[in-house]
Amino acid sequence: MRKHIPAAILTVCSAVFHAGPAFGWGDTGHRIICRIAYDELRPEVRGRVDALEAIDPRYRTFTDLCTAADKSPRMRPAEHFVNLPRSARSIDPATPCPVSDRCVVSAVLDDMRDLAFAQDVTEQLRLLKTLTHFMGDIHQPMHVSFEDDKGGNLISASGLCGRSLHAAWDSCLIEKTLGFDSDTIATSLEAEITSGDRSRWLAGDIGPKAVASWANETFTITTRPEVGYCERASDGCRYSAYQPEYHGGAQKVVVVDEHYLSVNAPFVRDRIKAAGVRLGAVLNSVLMPDQSPVGEYPERTRQ
């Protein structure tokens, strides 16, 4: 069986060293993304996904499988997010994890490569669980953020969404603006996807530059004033006007009211739709048998 994986993925993944809780989108968000992705799959790839899902003793549907990485014991907890320095404006594809050895950007690249190579079905199933989940996480604004406030876990939220700003973006914004039924929501969002959206979300090859660009799109939303996550200044994006970083004590509070929901709902919808379409394209790339006369993959290398 032969498949095309951009050579740059192999290069960057081998160069990345592998080695507070953050649960991207919550179960509903991940199920919506994976339902959209499932509908994007080619028949041959859908058959392979169905066969892998069928051997799992716990998760009986593909959409449920996509939530597995957040369940206890949590799978690869350090790779659900990427932290940036507060002075950063973006992620460089050559340095996918700016302040750590591993992160969600390298995790997506690793899992794409490893799923393409994996021969054992148990290993394929494990990688399917993590890749589908990490593809959701990389599109969640609080998962492309800063370390000192734990991706918004140390920013309080009040109003229509309590607890933390991270929790608000994980679940509350979805529930308040889209609802609870993941299948119904996915069908509605799929109907909104245009050919222009697809061209925008799938421009170019799916490689290190593309995956880094997905994280950078997310980071642009994370740091928007409307989100309330940080405050732009000459030295970067500060925790608050009076605190460059959070080092304990009273947390700032973001009020999530009807105006906040109205302003940020389009970002939630766009990130979920983009994640679903891109996940479908990724799975079609790494799981689709290739009949073209290309050489076999070189032996895997890992650090």
Tab-separated table of C-alpha atoms in Angstrom:
chain	number	residue	atom	x	y	z
A	1	MET	CA	0.000	0.000	0.000
A	2	ARG	CA	1.404	3.383	-0.989
A	3	LYS	CA	0.345	6.844	0.035
A	4	HIS	CA	1.536	10.391	-0.588
A	5	ILE	CA	2.802	12.315	2.436
A	6	PRO	CA	4.666	15.553	1.709
A	7	ALA	CA	8.377	14.934	2.217
A	8	ALA	CA	8.610	18.064	4.354
A	9	ILE	CA	6.439	16.410	6.995
A	10	LEU	CA	8.951	13.617	7.363
A	11	THR	CA	11.791	16.107	7.654
A	12	VAL	CA	10.195	18.386	10.217
A	13	CYS	CA	8.719	15.588	12.291
A	14	SER	CA	12.070	13.889	12.632
A	15	ALA	CA	13.604	17.207	13.655
A	16	VAL	CA	11.108	17.802	16.467
A	17	PHE	CA	12.109	16.135	19.729
A	18	HIS	CA	9.350	13.953	21.047
A	19	ALA	CA	9.385	13.491	24.256
A	20	GLY	CA	-2.873	22.885	33.794
A	21	PRO	CA	-5.625	20.887	32.094
A	22	ALA	CA	-7.009	22.057	28.753
A	23	PHE	CA	-9.887	20.262	27.080
A	24	GLY	CA	-10.359	21.573	23.550
A	25	TRP	CA	-13.924	22.294	22.442
A	26	GLY	CA	-15.466	19.768	24.843
A	27	ASP	CA	-17.083	16.564	23.623
A	28	THR	CA	-19.778	18.313	21.594
A	29	GLY	CA	-17.295	20.380	19.614
A	30	HIS	CA	-15.064	17.420	18.846
A	31	ARG	CA	-18.063	15.339	17.758
A	32	ILE	CA	-19.224	18.093	15.390
A	33	ILE	CA	-15.770	18.358	13.834
A	34	CYS	CA	-15.510	14.613	13.342
A	35	ARG	CA	-18.998	14.306	11.903
A	36	ILE	CA	-18.089	16.948	9.303
A	37	ALA	CA	-14.794	15.165	8.647
A	38	TYR	CA	-16.514	11.785	8.273
A	39	ASP	CA	-18.787	13.203	5.597
A	40	GLU	CA	-15.678	14.460	3.771
A	41	LEU	CA	-14.062	11.013	3.551
A	42	ARG	CA	-13.662	9.109	0.314
A	43	PRO	CA	-15.483	5.746	0.352
A	44	GLU	CA	-12.264	3.729	0.637
A	45	VAL	CA	-11.046	5.825	3.557
A	46	ARG	CA	-14.420	5.729	5.275
A	47	GLY	CA	-14.289	1.948	5.068
A	48	ARG	CA	-10.888	1.886	6.755
A	49	VAL	CA	-12.059	4.266	9.473
A	50	ASP	CA	-15.173	2.151	10.081
A	51	ALA	CA	-13.062	-0.997	10.337
A	52	LEU	CA	-10.743	0.591	12.903
A	53	GLU	CA	-13.599	2.000	14.946
A	54	ALA	CA	-15.281	-1.419	14.989
A	55	ILE	CA	-12.414	-3.008	16.925
A	56	ASP	CA	-12.508	-0.468	19.746
A	57	PRO	CA	-14.219	-1.919	22.838
A	58	ARG	CA	-15.284	1.433	24.281
A	59	TYR	CA	-16.158	3.871	21.493
A	60	ARG	CA	-18.851	2.657	19.135
A	61	THR	CA	-18.981	5.572	16.682
A	62	PHE	CA	-16.329	7.622	14.910
A	63	THR	CA	-17.573	10.826	16.504
A	64	ASP	CA	-17.237	9.302	19.970
A	65	LEU	CA	-13.761	8.045	19.080
A	66	CYS	CA	-12.702	11.649	18.544
A	67	THR	CA	-13.296	12.423	22.233
A	68	ALA	CA	-11.098	9.571	23.491
A	69	ALA	CA	-7.918	11.616	23.924
A	70	ASP	CA	-9.580	13.719	26.642
A	71	LYS	CA	-10.818	10.757	28.663
A	72	SER	CA	-9.071	9.286	31.683
A	73	PRO	CA	-6.254	8.464	31.379
A	74	ARG	CA	-5.740	11.453	29.122
A	75	MET	CA	-3.692	10.689	26.033
A	76	ARG	CA	-0.474	12.706	25.609
A	77	PRO	CA	-1.645	15.651	27.742
A	78	ALA	CA	1.271	17.946	26.836
A	79	GLU	CA	0.335	17.793	23.149
A	80	HIS	CA	-3.207	19.171	23.252
A	81	PHE	CA	-2.043	22.795	22.973
A	82	VAL	CA	0.808	25.058	21.932
A	83	ASN	CA	2.173	27.888	24.049
A	84	LEU	CA	3.770	30.981	22.574
A	85	PRO	CA	5.836	33.740	24.191
A	86	ARG	CA	3.704	36.791	24.921
A	87	SER	CA	5.880	38.773	22.531
A	88	ALA	CA	5.151	36.381	19.649
A	89	ARG	CA	3.015	37.258	16.664
A	90	SER	CA	2.981	33.816	15.068
A	91	ILE	CA	4.497	30.332	14.969
A	92	ASP	CA	7.401	29.645	12.624
A	93	PRO	CA	6.937	26.281	10.838
A	94	ALA	CA	10.608	25.564	11.522
A	95	THR	CA	9.952	25.885	15.277
A	96	PRO	CA	6.453	24.433	15.709
A	97	CYS	CA	6.658	24.392	19.523
A	98	PRO	CA	8.148	27.776	20.503
A	99	VAL	CA	8.543	27.159	24.250
A	100	SER	CA	8.529	23.368	24.598
A	101	ASP	CA	9.700	20.145	22.978
A	102	ARG	CA	6.230	18.995	21.939
A	103	CYS	CA	2.864	20.598	21.334
A	104	VAL	CA	-0.300	20.238	19.281
A	105	VAL	CA	1.416	21.434	16.087
A	106	SER	CA	4.115	18.763	16.236
A	107	ALA	CA	1.494	16.245	17.407
A	108	VAL	CA	-0.599	16.711	14.255
A	109	LEU	CA	2.484	16.341	12.065
A	110	ASP	CA	3.729	13.312	14.022
A	111	ASP	CA	0.386	11.546	13.871
A	112	MET	CA	-0.081	12.203	10.162
A	113	ARG	CA	3.252	10.581	9.441
A	114	ASP	CA	2.868	7.744	11.926
A	115	LEU	CA	-0.639	6.831	10.795
A	116	ALA	CA	0.619	6.624	7.219
A	117	PHE	CA	3.363	4.225	8.302
A	118	ALA	CA	1.518	2.156	10.918
A	119	GLN	CA	0.910	-1.493	10.019
A	120	ASP	CA	-0.618	-2.775	13.252
A	121	VAL	CA	-4.344	-2.044	13.512
A	122	THR	CA	-4.121	-1.352	17.248
A	123	GLU	CA	-1.519	1.313	16.556
A	124	GLN	CA	-3.634	2.710	13.730
A	125	LEU	CA	-6.616	2.953	16.072
A	126	ARG	CA	-4.580	4.734	18.744
A	127	LEU	CA	-3.272	7.231	16.203
A	128	LEU	CA	-6.747	7.781	14.777
A	129	LYS	CA	-7.945	8.739	18.258
A	130	THR	CA	-5.194	11.266	18.827
A	131	LEU	CA	-4.962	12.746	15.330
A	132	THR	CA	-8.690	13.411	15.085
A	133	HIS	CA	-8.650	15.021	18.517
A	134	PHE	CA	-5.542	17.142	17.991
A	135	MET	CA	-6.975	18.439	14.718
A	136	GLY	CA	-9.834	19.846	16.756
A	137	ASP	CA	-7.557	21.272	19.421
A	138	ILE	CA	-5.341	23.165	16.977
A	139	HIS	CA	-8.425	25.095	15.842
A	140	GLN	CA	-9.536	26.058	19.382
A	141	PRO	CA	-8.364	29.569	20.348
A	142	MET	CA	-7.567	28.774	23.971
A	143	HIS	CA	-5.281	25.955	22.805
A	144	VAL	CA	-2.981	28.335	20.920
A	145	SER	CA	-2.168	30.721	23.706
A	146	PHE	CA	0.142	31.514	26.639
A	147	GLU	CA	1.570	29.359	29.381
A	148	ASP	CA	1.314	31.690	32.384
A	149	ASP	CA	-2.502	31.814	32.328
A	150	LYS	CA	-2.821	28.155	31.263
A	151	GLY	CA	-4.608	28.994	28.044
A	152	GLY	CA	-7.316	31.009	29.757
A	153	ASN	CA	-7.847	28.570	32.624
A	154	LEU	CA	-6.563	31.322	34.935
A	155	ILE	CA	-8.895	33.950	33.503
A	156	SER	CA	-12.315	34.000	35.134
A	157	ALA	CA	-15.527	34.184	33.137
A	158	SER	CA	-18.827	35.539	34.381
A	159	GLY	CA	-22.280	36.107	32.987
A	160	LEU	CA	-23.757	33.504	30.650
A	161	CYS	CA	-20.632	31.338	30.873
A	162	GLY	CA	-19.129	30.874	34.314
A	163	ARG	CA	-15.887	29.289	35.478
A	164	SER	CA	-12.937	30.179	33.213
A	165	LEU	CA	-12.491	31.728	29.789
A	166	HIS	CA	-11.037	28.428	28.618
A	167	ALA	CA	-14.153	26.557	29.720
A	168	ALA	CA	-16.320	29.157	28.016
A	169	TRP	CA	-14.612	28.469	24.679
A	170	ASP	CA	-14.490	24.718	25.228
A	171	SER	CA	-18.209	24.224	25.597
A	172	CYS	CA	-20.328	27.172	26.664
A	173	LEU	CA	-20.037	29.229	23.482
A	174	ILE	CA	-20.977	26.172	21.437
A	175	GLU	CA	-23.929	25.340	23.658
A	176	LYS	CA	-25.198	28.930	23.771
A	177	THR	CA	-24.828	29.661	20.054
A	178	LEU	CA	-25.153	26.272	18.340
A	179	GLY	CA	-26.876	23.884	20.740
A	180	PHE	CA	-26.158	20.422	22.116
A	181	ASP	CA	-26.973	17.907	19.357
A	182	SER	CA	-23.705	17.373	17.490
A	183	ASP	CA	-25.275	15.640	14.474
A	184	THR	CA	-27.867	18.371	13.966
A	185	ILE	CA	-25.247	21.086	14.378
A	186	ALA	CA	-22.861	19.372	11.958
A	187	THR	CA	-25.571	19.092	9.301
A	188	SER	CA	-26.362	22.782	9.682
A	189	LEU	CA	-22.720	23.848	9.510
A	190	GLU	CA	-22.031	21.612	6.496
A	191	ALA	CA	-24.777	23.412	4.605
A	192	GLU	CA	-22.912	26.686	5.142
A	193	ILE	CA	-19.603	25.484	3.665
A	194	THR	CA	-18.902	27.003	0.244
A	195	SER	CA	-16.377	26.215	-2.463
A	196	GLY	CA	-14.617	29.410	-1.448
A	197	ASP	CA	-14.335	28.116	2.104
A	198	ARG	CA	-12.775	24.896	0.875
A	199	SER	CA	-10.269	26.767	-1.272
A	200	ARG	CA	-9.339	28.960	1.670
A	201	TRP	CA	-9.030	26.111	4.171
A	202	LEU	CA	-7.183	23.685	1.891
A	203	ALA	CA	-4.831	25.986	-0.006
A	204	GLY	CA	-1.587	24.219	-0.922
A	205	ASP	CA	-0.129	20.968	0.341
A	206	ILE	CA	-0.905	19.676	3.825
A	207	GLY	CA	2.555	19.935	5.344
A	208	PRO	CA	4.412	21.769	8.110
A	209	LYS	CA	3.669	25.222	6.689
A	210	ALA	CA	-0.028	24.452	6.417
A	211	VAL	CA	-0.320	23.002	9.925
A	212	ALA	CA	1.562	25.967	11.408
A	213	SER	CA	-0.732	28.298	9.475
A	214	TRP	CA	-3.772	26.611	11.043
A	215	ALA	CA	-2.345	27.337	14.482
A	216	ASN	CA	-1.557	30.901	13.438
A	217	GLU	CA	-5.128	31.430	12.247
A	218	THR	CA	-6.275	30.282	15.664
A	219	PHE	CA	-3.772	32.526	17.449
A	220	THR	CA	-5.048	35.528	15.504
A	221	ILE	CA	-8.487	34.859	16.974
A	222	THR	CA	-7.074	34.171	20.446
A	223	THR	CA	-5.519	37.636	20.571
A	224	ARG	CA	-8.436	39.578	19.088
A	225	PRO	CA	-9.741	42.289	21.453
A	226	GLU	CA	-13.275	40.876	21.227
A	227	VAL	CA	-12.138	37.599	22.817
A	228	GLY	CA	-10.814	39.369	25.916
A	229	TYR	CA	-7.967	36.917	26.366
A	230	CYS	CA	-5.100	39.422	26.306
A	231	GLU	CA	-4.390	43.088	25.646
A	232	ARG	CA	-2.138	44.106	22.786
A	233	ALA	CA	0.791	46.373	23.687
A	234	SER	CA	4.154	47.285	22.200
A	235	ASP	CA	5.825	44.406	24.061
A	236	GLY	CA	3.267	41.758	23.096
A	237	CYS	CA	-0.141	40.627	24.284
A	238	ARG	CA	-0.398	41.243	28.031
A	239	TYR	CA	-2.487	39.392	30.604
A	240	SER	CA	-4.104	42.726	31.468
A	241	ALA	CA	-3.351	46.422	31.183
A	242	TYR	CA	-1.528	46.223	34.512
A	243	GLN	CA	0.025	42.744	34.295
A	244	PRO	CA	2.334	41.605	31.499
A	245	GLU	CA	1.891	38.012	32.743
A	246	TYR	CA	-0.163	36.224	35.369
A	247	HIS	CA	1.809	35.221	38.457
A	248	GLY	CA	-0.975	34.449	40.904
A	249	GLY	CA	-3.435	36.498	42.892
A	250	ALA	CA	-6.699	37.941	41.668
A	251	GLN	CA	-7.646	36.839	38.171
A	252	LYS	CA	-9.050	39.180	35.591
A	253	VAL	CA	-12.679	38.592	34.655
A	254	VAL	CA	-14.167	38.437	31.165
A	255	VAL	CA	-17.916	39.018	31.040
A	256	VAL	CA	-19.614	36.657	28.612
A	257	ASP	CA	-22.906	38.347	27.782
A	258	GLU	CA	-25.156	38.330	24.730
A	259	HIS	CA	-22.899	40.808	22.955
A	260	TYR	CA	-19.835	38.635	23.602
A	261	LEU	CA	-21.649	35.595	22.212
A	262	SER	CA	-22.841	37.505	19.147
A	263	VAL	CA	-19.381	38.862	18.329
A	264	ASN	CA	-17.510	35.590	18.855
A	265	ALA	CA	-20.032	33.059	17.508
A	266	PRO	CA	-18.778	33.488	13.906
A	267	PHE	CA	-15.256	32.568	15.020
A	268	VAL	CA	-16.531	29.416	16.716
A	269	ARG	CA	-18.490	28.375	13.643
A	270	ASP	CA	-15.588	29.057	11.278
A	271	ARG	CA	-12.999	27.186	13.349
A	272	ILE	CA	-15.226	24.124	13.723
A	273	LYS	CA	-16.060	24.003	10.022
A	274	ALA	CA	-12.429	24.494	9.004
A	275	ALA	CA	-11.294	21.794	11.427
A	276	GLY	CA	-13.813	19.320	10.029
A	277	VAL	CA	-12.956	19.928	6.378
A	278	ARG	CA	-9.230	19.836	7.073
A	279	LEU	CA	-9.464	16.676	9.170
A	280	GLY	CA	-11.309	14.986	6.325
A	281	ALA	CA	-8.565	16.039	3.914
A	282	VAL	CA	-5.839	14.818	6.277
A	283	LEU	CA	-7.438	11.391	6.671
A	284	ASN	CA	-7.994	11.124	2.928
A	285	SER	CA	-4.297	11.874	2.473
A	286	VAL	CA	-2.843	9.426	4.973
A	287	LEU	CA	-5.343	6.563	4.685
A	288	MET	CA	-6.136	6.520	0.954
A	289	PRO	CA	-4.372	3.740	-0.998
A	290	ASP	CA	-2.306	5.272	-3.789
A	291	GLN	CA	-2.081	3.359	-7.035
A	292	SER	CA	0.480	5.682	-8.647
A	293	PRO	CA	3.976	4.262	-9.328
A	294	VAL	CA	5.806	5.944	-6.468
A	295	GLY	CA	8.487	4.441	-4.270
A	296	GLU	CA	7.781	3.010	-0.871
A	297	TYR	CA	8.274	5.226	2.146
A	298	PRO	CA	11.760	5.326	3.623
A	299	GLU	CA	12.251	3.726	6.995
A	300	ARG	CA	10.779	5.782	9.815
A	301	THR	CA	13.112	7.875	11.908
A	302	ARG	CA	12.325	9.173	15.362
A	303	GLN	CA	14.279	10.894	18.075
